Coordinates of C-alpha atoms and ligand atoms in Angstrom, one line a residue:
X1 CA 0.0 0.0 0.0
X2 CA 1.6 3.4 -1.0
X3 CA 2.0 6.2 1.1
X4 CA -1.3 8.1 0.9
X5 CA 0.6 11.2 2.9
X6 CA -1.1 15.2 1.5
X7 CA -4.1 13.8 -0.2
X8 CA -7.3 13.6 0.4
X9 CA -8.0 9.5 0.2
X10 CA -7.0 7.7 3.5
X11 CA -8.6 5.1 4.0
X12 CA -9.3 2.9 1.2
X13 CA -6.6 0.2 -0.3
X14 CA -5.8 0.7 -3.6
X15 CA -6.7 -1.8 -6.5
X16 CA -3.7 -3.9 -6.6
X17 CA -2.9 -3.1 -10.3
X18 CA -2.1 0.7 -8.7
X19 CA 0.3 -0.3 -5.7
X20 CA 3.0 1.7 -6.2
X21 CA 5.7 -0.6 -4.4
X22 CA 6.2 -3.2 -7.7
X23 CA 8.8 -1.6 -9.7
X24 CA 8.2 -0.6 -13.4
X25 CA 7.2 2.7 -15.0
X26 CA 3.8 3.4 -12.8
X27 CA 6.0 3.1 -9.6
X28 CA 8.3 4.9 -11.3
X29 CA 6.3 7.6 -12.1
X30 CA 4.1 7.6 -8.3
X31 CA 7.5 8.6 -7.3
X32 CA 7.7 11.1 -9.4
X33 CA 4.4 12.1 -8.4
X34 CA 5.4 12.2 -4.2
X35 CA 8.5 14.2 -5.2
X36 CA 6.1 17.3 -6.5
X37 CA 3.6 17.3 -4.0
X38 CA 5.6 19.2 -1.3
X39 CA 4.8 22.1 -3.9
X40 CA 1.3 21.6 -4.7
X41 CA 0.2 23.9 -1.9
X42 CA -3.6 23.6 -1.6
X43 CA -3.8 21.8 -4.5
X44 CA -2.3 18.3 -2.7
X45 CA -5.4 18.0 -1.4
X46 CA -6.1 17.0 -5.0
X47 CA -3.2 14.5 -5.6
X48 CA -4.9 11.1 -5.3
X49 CA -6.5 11.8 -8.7
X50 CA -3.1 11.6 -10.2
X51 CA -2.5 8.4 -8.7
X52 CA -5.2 6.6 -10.0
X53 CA -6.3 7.0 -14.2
X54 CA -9.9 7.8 -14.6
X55 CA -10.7 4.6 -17.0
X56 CA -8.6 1.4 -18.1
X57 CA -9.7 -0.5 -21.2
X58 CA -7.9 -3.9 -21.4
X59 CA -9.3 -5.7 -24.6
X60 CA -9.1 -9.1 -26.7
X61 CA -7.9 -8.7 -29.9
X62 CA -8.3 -11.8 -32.2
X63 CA -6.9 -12.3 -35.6
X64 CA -6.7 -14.7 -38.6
X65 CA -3.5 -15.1 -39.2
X66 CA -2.2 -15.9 -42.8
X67 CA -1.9 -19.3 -42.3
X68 CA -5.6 -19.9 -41.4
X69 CA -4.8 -20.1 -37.3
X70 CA -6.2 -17.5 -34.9
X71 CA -3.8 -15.5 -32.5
X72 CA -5.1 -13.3 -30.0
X73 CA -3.6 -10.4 -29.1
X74 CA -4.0 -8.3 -25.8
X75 CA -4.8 -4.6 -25.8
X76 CA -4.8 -1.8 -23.8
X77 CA -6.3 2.3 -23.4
X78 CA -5.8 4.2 -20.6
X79 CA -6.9 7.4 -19.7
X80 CA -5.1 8.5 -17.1
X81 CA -6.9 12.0 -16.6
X82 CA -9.2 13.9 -18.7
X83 CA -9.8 17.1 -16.6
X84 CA -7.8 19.5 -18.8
X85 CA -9.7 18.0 -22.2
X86 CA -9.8 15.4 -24.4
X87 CA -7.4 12.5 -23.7
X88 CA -4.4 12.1 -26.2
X89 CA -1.1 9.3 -26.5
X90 CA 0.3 7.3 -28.5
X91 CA -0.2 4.1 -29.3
X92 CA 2.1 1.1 -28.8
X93 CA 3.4 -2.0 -30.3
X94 CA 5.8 -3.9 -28.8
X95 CA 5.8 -7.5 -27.6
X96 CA 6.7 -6.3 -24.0
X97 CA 4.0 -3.7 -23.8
X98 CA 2.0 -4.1 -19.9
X99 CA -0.5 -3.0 -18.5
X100 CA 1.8 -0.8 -15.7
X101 CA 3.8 0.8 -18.7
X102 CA 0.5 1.8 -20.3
X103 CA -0.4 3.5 -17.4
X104 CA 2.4 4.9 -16.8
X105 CA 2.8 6.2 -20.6
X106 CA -1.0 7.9 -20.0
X107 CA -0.1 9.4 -17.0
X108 CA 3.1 11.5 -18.6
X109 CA 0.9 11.9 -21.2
X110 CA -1.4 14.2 -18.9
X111 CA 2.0 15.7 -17.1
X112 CA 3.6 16.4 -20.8
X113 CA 0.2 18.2 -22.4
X114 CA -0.3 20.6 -19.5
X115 CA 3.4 21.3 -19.6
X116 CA 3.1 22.8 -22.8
X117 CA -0.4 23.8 -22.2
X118 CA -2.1 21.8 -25.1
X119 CA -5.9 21.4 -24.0
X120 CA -5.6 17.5 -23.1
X121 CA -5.3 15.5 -20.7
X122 CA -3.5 12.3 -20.9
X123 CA -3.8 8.9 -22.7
X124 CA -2.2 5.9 -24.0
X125 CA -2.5 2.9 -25.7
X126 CA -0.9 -0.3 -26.1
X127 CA -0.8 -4.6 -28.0
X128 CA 1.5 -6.8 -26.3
X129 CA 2.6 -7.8 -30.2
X130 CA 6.0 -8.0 -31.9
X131 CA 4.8 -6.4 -35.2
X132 CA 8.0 -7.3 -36.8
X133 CA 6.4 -10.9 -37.2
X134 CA 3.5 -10.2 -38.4
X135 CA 2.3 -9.8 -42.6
X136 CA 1.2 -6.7 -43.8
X137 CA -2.3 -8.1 -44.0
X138 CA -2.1 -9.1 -40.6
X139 CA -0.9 -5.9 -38.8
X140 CA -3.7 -4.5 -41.0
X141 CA -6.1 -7.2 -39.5
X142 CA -5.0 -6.7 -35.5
X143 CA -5.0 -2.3 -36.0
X144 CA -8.5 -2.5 -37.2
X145 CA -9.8 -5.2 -34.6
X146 CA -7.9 -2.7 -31.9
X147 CA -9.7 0.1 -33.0
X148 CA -13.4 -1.2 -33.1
X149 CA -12.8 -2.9 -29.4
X150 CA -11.4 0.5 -27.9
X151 CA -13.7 2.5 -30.2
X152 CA -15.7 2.6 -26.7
X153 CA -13.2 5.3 -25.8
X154 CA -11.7 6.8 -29.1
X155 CA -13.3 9.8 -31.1
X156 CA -12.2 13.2 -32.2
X157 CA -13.5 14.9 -28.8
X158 CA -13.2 12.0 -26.1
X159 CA -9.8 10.5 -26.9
X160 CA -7.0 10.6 -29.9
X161 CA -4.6 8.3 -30.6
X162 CA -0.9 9.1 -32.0
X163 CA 1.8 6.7 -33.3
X164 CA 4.6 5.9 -30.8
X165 CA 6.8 2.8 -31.1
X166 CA 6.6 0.7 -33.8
X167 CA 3.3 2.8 -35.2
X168 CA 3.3 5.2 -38.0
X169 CA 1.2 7.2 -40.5
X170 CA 0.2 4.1 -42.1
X171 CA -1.3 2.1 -38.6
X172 CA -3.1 5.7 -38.2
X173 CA -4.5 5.7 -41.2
X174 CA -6.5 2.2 -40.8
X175 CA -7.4 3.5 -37.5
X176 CA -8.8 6.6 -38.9
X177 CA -10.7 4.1 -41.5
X178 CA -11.6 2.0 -39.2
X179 CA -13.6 4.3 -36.9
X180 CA -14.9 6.2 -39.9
X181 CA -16.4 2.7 -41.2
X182 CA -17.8 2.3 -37.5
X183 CA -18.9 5.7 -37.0
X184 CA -20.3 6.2 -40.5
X185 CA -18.6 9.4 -41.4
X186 CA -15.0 10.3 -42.0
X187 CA -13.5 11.8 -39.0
X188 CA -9.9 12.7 -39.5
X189 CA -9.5 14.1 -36.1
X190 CA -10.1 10.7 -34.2
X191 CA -5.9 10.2 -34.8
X192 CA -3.1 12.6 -35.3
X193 CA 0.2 11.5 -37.2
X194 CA -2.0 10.7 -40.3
X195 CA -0.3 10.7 -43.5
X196 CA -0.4 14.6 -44.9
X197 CA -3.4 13.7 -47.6
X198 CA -5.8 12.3 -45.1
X199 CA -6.1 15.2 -43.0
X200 CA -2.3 14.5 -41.4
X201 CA -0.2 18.0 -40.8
X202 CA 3.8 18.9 -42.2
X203 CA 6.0 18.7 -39.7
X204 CA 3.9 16.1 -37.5
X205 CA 6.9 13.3 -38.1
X206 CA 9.9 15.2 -37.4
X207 CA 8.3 17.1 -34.8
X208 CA 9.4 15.6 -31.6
X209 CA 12.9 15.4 -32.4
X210 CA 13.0 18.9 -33.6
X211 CA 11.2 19.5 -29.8
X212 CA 14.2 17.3 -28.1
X213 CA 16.8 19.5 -30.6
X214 CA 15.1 22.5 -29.6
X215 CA 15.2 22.3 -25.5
X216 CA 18.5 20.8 -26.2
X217 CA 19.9 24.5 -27.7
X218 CA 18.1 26.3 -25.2
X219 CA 19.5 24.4 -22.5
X220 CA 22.7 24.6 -24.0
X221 CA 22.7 28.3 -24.3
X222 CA 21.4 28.6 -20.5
X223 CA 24.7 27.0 -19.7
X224 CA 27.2 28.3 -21.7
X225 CA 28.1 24.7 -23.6
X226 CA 28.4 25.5 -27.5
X227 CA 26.4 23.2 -30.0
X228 CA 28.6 23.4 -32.9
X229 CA 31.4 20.1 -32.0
X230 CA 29.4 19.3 -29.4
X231 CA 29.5 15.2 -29.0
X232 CA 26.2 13.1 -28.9
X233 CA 25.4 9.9 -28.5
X234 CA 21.6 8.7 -29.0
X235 CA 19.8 5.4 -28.0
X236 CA 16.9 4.9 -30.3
X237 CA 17.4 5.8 -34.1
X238 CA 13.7 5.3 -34.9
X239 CA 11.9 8.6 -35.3
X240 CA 12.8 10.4 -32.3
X241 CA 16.5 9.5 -32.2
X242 CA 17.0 9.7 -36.2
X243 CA 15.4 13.6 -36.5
X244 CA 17.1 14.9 -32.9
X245 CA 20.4 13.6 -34.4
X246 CA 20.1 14.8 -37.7
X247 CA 19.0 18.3 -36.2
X248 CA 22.1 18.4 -34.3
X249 CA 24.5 17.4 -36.6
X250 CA 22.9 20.2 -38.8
X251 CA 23.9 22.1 -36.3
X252 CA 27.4 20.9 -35.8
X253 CA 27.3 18.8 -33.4
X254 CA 28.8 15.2 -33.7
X255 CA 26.9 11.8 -33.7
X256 CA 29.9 9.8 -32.3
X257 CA 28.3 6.6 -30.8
X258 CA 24.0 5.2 -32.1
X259 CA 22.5 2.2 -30.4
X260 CA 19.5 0.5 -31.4
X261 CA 17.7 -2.6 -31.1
X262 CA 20.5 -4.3 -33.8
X263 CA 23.4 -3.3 -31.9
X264 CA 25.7 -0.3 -30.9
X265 CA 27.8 2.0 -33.7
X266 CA 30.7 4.3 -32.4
X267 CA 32.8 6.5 -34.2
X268 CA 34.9 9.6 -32.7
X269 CA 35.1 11.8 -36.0
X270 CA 31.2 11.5 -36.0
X271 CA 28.9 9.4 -38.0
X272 CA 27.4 10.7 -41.4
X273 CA 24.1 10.9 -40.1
X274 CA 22.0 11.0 -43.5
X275 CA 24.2 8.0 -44.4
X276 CA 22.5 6.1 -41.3
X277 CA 18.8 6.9 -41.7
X278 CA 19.1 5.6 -45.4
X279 CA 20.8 2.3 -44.2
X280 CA 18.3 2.8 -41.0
X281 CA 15.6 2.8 -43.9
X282 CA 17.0 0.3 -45.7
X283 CA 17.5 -2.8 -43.2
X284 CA 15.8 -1.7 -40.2
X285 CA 18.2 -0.4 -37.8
X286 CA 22.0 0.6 -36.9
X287 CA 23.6 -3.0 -37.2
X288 CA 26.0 -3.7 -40.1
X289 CA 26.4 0.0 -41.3
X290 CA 30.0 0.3 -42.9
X291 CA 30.9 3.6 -41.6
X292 CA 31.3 3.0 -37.5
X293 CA 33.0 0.2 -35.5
X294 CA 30.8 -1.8 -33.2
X295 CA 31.0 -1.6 -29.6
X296 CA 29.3 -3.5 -26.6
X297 CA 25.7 -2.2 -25.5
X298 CA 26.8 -1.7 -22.0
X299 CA 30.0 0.4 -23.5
X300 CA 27.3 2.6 -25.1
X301 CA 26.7 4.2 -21.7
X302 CA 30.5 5.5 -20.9
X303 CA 30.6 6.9 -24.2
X304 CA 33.0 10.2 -23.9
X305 CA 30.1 13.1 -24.8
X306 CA 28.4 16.0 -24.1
X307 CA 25.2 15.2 -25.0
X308 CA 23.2 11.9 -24.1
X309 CA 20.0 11.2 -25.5
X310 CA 17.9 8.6 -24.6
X311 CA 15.4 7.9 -27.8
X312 CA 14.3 4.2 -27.3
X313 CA 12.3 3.0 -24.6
X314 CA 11.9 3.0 -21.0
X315 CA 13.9 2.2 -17.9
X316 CA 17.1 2.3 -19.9
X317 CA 19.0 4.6 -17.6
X318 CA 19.2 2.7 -14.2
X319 CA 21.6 2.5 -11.1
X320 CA 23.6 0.4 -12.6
X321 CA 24.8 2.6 -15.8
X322 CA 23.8 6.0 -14.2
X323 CA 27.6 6.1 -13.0
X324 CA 29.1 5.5 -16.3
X325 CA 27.4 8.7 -17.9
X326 CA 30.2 11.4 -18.9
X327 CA 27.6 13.6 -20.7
X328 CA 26.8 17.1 -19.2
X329 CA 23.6 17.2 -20.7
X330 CA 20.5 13.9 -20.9
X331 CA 17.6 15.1 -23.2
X332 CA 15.6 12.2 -22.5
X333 CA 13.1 12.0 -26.2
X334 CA 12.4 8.4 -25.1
X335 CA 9.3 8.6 -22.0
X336 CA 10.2 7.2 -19.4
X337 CA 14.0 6.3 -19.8
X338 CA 15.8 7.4 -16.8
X339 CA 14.7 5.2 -13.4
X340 CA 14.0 7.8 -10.2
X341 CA 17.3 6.3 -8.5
X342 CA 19.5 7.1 -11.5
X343 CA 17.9 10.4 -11.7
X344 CA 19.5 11.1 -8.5
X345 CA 22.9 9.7 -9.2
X346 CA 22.7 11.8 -12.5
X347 CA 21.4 14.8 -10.6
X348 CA 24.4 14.5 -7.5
X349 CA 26.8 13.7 -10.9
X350 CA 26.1 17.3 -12.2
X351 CA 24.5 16.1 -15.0
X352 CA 21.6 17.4 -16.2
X353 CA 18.3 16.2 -17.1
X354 CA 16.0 17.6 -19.6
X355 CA 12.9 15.4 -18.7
X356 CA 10.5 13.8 -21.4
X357 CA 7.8 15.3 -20.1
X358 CA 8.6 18.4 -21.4
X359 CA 11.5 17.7 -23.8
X360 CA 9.6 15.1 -26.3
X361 CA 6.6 17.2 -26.5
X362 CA 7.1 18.8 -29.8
X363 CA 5.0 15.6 -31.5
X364 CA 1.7 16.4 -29.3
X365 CA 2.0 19.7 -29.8
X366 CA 2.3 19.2 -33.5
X367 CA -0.6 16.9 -32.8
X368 CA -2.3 19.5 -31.6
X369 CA -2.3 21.6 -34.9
X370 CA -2.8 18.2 -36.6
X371 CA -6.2 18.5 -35.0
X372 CA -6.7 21.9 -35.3
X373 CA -6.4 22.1 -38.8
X374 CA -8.7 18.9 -38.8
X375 CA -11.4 20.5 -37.1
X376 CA -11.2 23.6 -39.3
X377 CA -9.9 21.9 -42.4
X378 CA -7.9 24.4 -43.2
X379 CA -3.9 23.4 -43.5
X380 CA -1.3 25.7 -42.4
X381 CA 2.4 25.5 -44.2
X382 CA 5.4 23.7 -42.3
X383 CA 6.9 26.8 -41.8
X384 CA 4.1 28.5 -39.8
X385 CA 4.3 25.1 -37.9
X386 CA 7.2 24.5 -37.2
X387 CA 7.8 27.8 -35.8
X388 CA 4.8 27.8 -34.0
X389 CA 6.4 24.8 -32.5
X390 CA 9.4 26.4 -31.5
X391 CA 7.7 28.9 -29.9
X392 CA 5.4 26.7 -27.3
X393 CA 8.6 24.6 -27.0
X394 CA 11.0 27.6 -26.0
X395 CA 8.4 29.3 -23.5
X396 CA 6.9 26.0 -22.4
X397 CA 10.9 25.4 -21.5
X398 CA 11.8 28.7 -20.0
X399 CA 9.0 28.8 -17.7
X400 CA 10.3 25.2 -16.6
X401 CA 13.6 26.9 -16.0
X402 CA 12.3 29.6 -13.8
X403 CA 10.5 27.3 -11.4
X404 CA 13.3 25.2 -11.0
X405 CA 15.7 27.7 -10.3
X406 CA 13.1 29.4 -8.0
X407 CA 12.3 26.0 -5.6
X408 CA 16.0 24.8 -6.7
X409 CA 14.2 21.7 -7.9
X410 CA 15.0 19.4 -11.2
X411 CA 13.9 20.4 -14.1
X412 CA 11.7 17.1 -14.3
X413 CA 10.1 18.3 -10.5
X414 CA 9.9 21.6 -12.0
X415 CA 7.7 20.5 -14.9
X416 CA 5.8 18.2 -12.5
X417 CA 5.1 21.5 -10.2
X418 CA 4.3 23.5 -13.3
X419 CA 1.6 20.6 -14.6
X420 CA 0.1 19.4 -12.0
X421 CA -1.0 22.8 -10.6
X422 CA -2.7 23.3 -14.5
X423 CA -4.1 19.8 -13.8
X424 CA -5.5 19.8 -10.3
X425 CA -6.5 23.4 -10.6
X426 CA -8.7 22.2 -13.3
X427 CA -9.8 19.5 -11.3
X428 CA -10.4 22.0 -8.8
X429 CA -12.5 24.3 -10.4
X430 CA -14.3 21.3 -12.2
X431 CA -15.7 20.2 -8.8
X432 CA -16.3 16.9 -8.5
X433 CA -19.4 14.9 -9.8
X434 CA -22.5 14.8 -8.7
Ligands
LIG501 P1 10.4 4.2 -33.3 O1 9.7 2.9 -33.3 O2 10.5 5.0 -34.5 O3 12.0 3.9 -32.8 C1 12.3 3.2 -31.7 C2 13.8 3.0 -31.6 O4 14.2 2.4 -30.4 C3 14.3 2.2 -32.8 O5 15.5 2.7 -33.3 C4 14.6 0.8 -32.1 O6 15.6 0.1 -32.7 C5 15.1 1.3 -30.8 N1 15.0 0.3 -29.7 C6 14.0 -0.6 -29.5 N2 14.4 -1.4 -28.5 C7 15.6 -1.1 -28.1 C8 16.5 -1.6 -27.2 N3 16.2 -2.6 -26.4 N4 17.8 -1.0 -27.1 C9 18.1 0.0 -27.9 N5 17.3 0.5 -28.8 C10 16.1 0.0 -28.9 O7 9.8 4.9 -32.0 P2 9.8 6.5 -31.7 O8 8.5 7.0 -32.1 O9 11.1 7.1 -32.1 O10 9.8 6.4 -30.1 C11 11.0 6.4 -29.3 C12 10.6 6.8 -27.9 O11 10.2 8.2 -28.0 C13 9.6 6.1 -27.1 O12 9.9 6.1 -25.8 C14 8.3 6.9 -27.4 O13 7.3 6.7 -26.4 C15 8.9 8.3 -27.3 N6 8.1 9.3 -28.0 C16 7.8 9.3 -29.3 C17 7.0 10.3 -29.8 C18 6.7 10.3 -31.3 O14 6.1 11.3 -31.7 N7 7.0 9.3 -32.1 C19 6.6 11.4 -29.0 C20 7.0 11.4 -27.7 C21 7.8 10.4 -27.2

């Protein structure tokens, strides 16, 4: 049973799925949670409704598979709080997707949006699939089947799904069919991250690594460490990682060491970056690319840089590897990747943390337009977007920056103070029902 300490529920156990003592991202992130609420003021009396997501959706999800069997899949969609607007997350595949890392994904969801003051609140969804095995007729089969069982949830104004890992403009776009089939109308805003002719906005696919690239200079400029020869090393070269590094070594800065699910590249003159998304594009991921030697996984983390980011997936920065880190600077574009004790050992390292929850949220605030322009059906160009992004990003970050040096907090407590006064004042002034 977790500490129920500054809220306003004392008495009741909670459901087991909620207990905040297993390890995993939803402990991770109740920590998180216990850490701000010291700052909350009145609003802790509010807490517990961060603690607990408003609705959880676990669903069946049966297929024919090409060769005549049936497989079924499991399913998830949390919303972790709606009291800010209409939930919005990504969606997940990924054979080890849970129900705890759902949660947990829906939760930062709801931190990340009132961050940056989009009008949502927080969801996420989730199949416990490896989509690498299946056809294209049957990832087809299992997004559509997904979509009609959490199409209780879904739609334009309750709940809108985004691609995250292993989704993409293509899984949105059957999802977008699929609900338009059900509902009997097309509705383009039930997803964002469509492709650009079905209602889908420029920008949306490089927007959260131009986010991470864009905390990452004004960080950088806050404290004095140039960009241009500036050494990176990024984990994840999917669609986070592969724009944030391409950004930077635009920039200047050098790629020296990539890791992805096929292995680890180094080299210390600097990768050729466009080099690696086409054999990225080509094969499916880092391993086997001619330019770099390869190094172990664990070596990965002692890396000589100045910039680390984390770009693949959860709980990748833990006690154990915390110590290794030389980089000044962790802009974390992966959710979740940095465990609350290696936060600590980064934080008493010097090192510091630009948390996902405010540096990855360039791709829901792109989202956001994504709707927008939806609703309105009216596009805007990818320059008006993209420095519209910039500019949410920049004072999203700066007012981060002020609270943090005000409480001399982390920047990742900072953003929690910040977001989860927007969230429980809402909550506040919404009253509860009846
Ligand atoms: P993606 O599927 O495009 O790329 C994922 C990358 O992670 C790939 O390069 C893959 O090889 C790598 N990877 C997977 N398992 C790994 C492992 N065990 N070790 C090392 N690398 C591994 O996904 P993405 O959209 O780039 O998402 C990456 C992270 O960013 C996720 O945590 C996601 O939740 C987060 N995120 C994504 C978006 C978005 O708009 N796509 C927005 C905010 C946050």
């Amino acid at each position: 049973m977790q500490n129920l300490s500054g809220s306003v529920q004392t008495n009741h156990p909670l459901p087991s799925y909620l207990d905040a003592t297993h390890l995993g991202p939803w402990g991770n992130y109740l920590q998180q949670v216990d850490r701000v609420t010291p700052y909350l003021g009145s609003l802790a009396r509010w807490v517990e409704t961060l603690k607990r997501p408003k609705r959880i959706l676990v669903v069946d999800v049966p297929i024919e598979m090409d060769n005549g069997t049936i497989a079924h899949f499991e399913g998830y969609r949390v919303q972790h709080n709606l009291s800010r607007g209409p939930g919005k997350g990504g969606v997940r595949f990924h054979q080890d997707v849970t129900l705890s890392e759902v949660m947990a994904l829906s939760a930062w969801m709801s931190i990340k949006n009132a961050a940056v003051n989009v009008p949502y609140g927080g969801a996420k969804g989730g199949i416990r699939v490896d989509p690498k095995k299946l056809s294209m007729g049957e990832l087809e089969r299992l997004t559509r089947r997904y979509t009609s069982e959490i199409g209780l949830l879904i739609g334009p104004s309750k709940d809108i799904p985004a691609p995250d890992v292993n989704t993409n403009g293509q899984i949105m776009a059957w999802m977008m069919d699929t609900y338009s089939m059900n509902v009997g109308a097309t509705a383009t805003g039930v997803v964002t991250g469509k492709p650009v002719d079905l209602g889908g906005s420029l920008g949306r696919v490089e927007a959260t690594g131009r986010g991470v690239f864009t905390v990452g200079v004004e960080a950088a400029k806050l404290t004095g460490l140039p960009i241009e020869g500036a050494r990176l090393a990024v984990q994840g070269f999917g669609n986070v990682g592969g724009t944030a590094a391409k950004l930077f070594a635009d920039a200047g800065a050098k790629v020296v060491a990539v890791q992805d699910h096929t292995g680890t590249l180094f080299n210390s003159n600097g990768l050729d970056v466009p080099a690696l998304l086409a054999h990225v594009k080509a094969t499916g991921g880092v391993g086997g690319f001619a330019g770099a030697d390869t190094i172990s996984n664990e070596d990965f983390w002692g890396v000589d840089c100045e910039i680390l980011i984390p770009a693949a997936l959860e709980g990748q920065i833990t006690k154990d590897n915390a110590g290794k880190i030389k980089a000044k600077m962790v802009i974390e574009g992966a959710n979740g990747p940095t465990t609350t004790e290696a936060d600590d050992i980064l934080h008493d390292k010097g090192v510091l943390v630009l948390p996902d929850v405010i540096a990855n949220a360039g791709g829901v605030t792109v989202s956001y337009f994504e709707w927008v322009q939806d609703f309105s059906s009216f596009f805007w160009s990818e320059d008006e977007i993209n420095a519209r992004l910039v500019r949410i990003m920049q004072e999203a970050f700066a007012g981060v920056w002020k609270v943090a040096q005000e409480h001399k907090v982390s920047l990742r407590t900072a953003t929690f103070i910040v977001a989860c006064q927007r969230i429980l004042h809402a909550r506040e002034m919404r009253g509860l029902y009846p």
